[in-house]
GROMACS .gro file of C-alpha atoms in nm:
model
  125
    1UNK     CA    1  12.973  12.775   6.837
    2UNK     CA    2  12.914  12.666   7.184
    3UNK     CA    3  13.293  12.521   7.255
    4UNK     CA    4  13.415  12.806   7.011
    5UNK     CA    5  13.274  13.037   7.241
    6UNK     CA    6  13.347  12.838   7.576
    7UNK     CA    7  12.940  12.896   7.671
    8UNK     CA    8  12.644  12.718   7.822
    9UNK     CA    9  12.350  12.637   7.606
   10UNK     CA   10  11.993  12.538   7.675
   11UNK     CA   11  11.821  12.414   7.348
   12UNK     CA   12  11.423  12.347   7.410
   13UNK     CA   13  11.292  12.069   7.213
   14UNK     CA   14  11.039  11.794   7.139
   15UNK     CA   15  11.289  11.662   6.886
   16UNK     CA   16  11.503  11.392   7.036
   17UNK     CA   17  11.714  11.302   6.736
   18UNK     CA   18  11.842  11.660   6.763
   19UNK     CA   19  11.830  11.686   7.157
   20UNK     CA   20  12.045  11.342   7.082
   21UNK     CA   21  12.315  11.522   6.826
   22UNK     CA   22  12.346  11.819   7.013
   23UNK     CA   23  12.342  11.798   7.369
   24UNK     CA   24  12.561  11.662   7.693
   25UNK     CA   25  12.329  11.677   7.944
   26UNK     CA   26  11.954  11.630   7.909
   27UNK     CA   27  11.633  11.786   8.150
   28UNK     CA   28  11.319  11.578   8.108
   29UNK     CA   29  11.007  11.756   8.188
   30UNK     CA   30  10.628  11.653   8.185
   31UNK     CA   31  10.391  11.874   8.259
   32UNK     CA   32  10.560  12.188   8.397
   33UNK     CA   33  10.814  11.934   8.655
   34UNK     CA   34  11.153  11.827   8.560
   35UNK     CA   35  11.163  11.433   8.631
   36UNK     CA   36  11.461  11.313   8.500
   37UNK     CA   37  11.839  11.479   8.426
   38UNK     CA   38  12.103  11.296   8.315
   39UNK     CA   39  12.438  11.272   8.030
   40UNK     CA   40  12.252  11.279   7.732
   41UNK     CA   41  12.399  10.926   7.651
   42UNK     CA   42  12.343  10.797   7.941
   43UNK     CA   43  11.974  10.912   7.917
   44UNK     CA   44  11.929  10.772   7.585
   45UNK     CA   45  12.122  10.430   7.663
   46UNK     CA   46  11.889  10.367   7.960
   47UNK     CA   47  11.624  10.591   8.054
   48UNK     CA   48  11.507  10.583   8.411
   49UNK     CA   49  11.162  10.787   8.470
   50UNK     CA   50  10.843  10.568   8.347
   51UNK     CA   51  10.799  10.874   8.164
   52UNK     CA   52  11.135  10.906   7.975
   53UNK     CA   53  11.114  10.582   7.909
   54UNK     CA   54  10.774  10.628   7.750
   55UNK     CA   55  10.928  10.895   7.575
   56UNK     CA   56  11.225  10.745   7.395
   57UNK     CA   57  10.960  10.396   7.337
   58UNK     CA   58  10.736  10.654   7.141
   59UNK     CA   59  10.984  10.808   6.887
   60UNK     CA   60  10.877  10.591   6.568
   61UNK     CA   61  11.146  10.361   6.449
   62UNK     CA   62  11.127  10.162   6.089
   63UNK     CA   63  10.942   9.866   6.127
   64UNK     CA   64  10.796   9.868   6.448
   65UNK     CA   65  10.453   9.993   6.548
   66UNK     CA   66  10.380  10.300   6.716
   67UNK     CA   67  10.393  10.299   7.099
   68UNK     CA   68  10.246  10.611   7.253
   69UNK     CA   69  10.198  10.709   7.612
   70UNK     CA   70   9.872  10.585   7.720
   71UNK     CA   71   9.626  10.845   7.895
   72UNK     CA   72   9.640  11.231   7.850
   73UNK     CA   73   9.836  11.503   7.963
   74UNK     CA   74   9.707  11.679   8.278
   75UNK     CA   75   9.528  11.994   8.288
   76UNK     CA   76   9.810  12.202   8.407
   77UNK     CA   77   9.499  12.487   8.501
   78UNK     CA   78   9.421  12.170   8.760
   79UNK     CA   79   9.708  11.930   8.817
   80UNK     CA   80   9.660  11.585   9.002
   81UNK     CA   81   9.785  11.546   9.319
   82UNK     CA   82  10.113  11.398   9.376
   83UNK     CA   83  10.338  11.314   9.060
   84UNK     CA   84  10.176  11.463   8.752
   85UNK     CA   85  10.271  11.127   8.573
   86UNK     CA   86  10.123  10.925   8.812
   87UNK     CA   87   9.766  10.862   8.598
   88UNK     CA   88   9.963  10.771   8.298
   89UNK     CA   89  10.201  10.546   8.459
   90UNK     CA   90  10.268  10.199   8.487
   91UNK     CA   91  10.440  10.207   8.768
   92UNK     CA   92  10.241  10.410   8.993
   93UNK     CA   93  10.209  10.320   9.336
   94UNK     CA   94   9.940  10.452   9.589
   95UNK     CA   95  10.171  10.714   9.694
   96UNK     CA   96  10.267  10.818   9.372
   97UNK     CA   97   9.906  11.021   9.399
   98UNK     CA   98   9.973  11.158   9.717
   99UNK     CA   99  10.305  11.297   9.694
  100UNK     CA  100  10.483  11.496   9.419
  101UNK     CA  101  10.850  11.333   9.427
  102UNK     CA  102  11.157  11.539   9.490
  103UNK     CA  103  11.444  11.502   9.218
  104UNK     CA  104  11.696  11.254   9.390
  105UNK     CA  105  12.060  11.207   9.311
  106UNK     CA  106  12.127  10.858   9.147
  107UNK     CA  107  12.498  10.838   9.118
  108UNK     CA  108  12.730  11.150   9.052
  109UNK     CA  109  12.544  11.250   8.728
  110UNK     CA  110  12.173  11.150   8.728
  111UNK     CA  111  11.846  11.279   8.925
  112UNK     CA  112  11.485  11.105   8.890
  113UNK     CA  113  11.186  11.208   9.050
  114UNK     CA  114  11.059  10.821   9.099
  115UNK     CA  115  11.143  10.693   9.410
  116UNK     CA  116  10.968  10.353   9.280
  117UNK     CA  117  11.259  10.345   8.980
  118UNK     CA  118  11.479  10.381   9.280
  119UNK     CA  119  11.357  10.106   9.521
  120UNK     CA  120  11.380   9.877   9.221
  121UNK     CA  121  11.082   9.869   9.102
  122UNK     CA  122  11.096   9.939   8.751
  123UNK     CA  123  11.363   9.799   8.470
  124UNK     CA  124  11.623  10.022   8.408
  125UNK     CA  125  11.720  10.135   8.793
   0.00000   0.00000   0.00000
């Protein structure tokens, strides 16, 4: 319908098999802040944000045990300081808590909001 039609299409899911099937580009968001954007296969072949990659590692596969995202999802009535991922991630730096990252440009077709992911610090960048 969407080429038929030659229009733009935003689907909203927590289903990333269908997010997968359906889309070309992707929006990650956790808690209320987009931190990653990317071509959905590009997204899914290598995931840059700690948290997309926490998200894609969580999807259960056949076989291998579960692997959620330790910690809990802020209190968006109260959010922390700085990145709202920051408590949950791995990579977190002291100024991850200070400072809520802008979305930066990574090539002509990504954005992250990690500048650690972008120094290096974190597989994937």
């Amino acid at each position: 319908l969407q080429r038929r039609l030659g229009m733009a299409m935003i689907l909203i899911s927590h289903d990333l098999e269908l997010v997968a099937a359906h889309c070309d580009r992707v929006a990650v968001l956790y808690a209320g802040r987009l931190v990653e954007e990317a071509p959905a296969a590009d997204l899914f072949r290598a995931p840059l944000h700690p948290y997309t990659r926490g998200l894609l590692d969580s999807v259960p596969r056949r076989g291998r045990p579960l692997r959620p995202i330790p910690g809990t999802v802020p209190d968006l009535r109260r959010p922390p300081a700085g990145c709202r991922f920051a408590p949950r991630c791995p990579l977190a730096r002291p100024e991850c808590r200070e400072e809520d990252p802008p979305l930066l440009q990574v090539g002509d077709t990504r954005a992250v909001a990690c500048p650690v992911v972008l120094e290096g610090g974190g597989s994937g960048a």
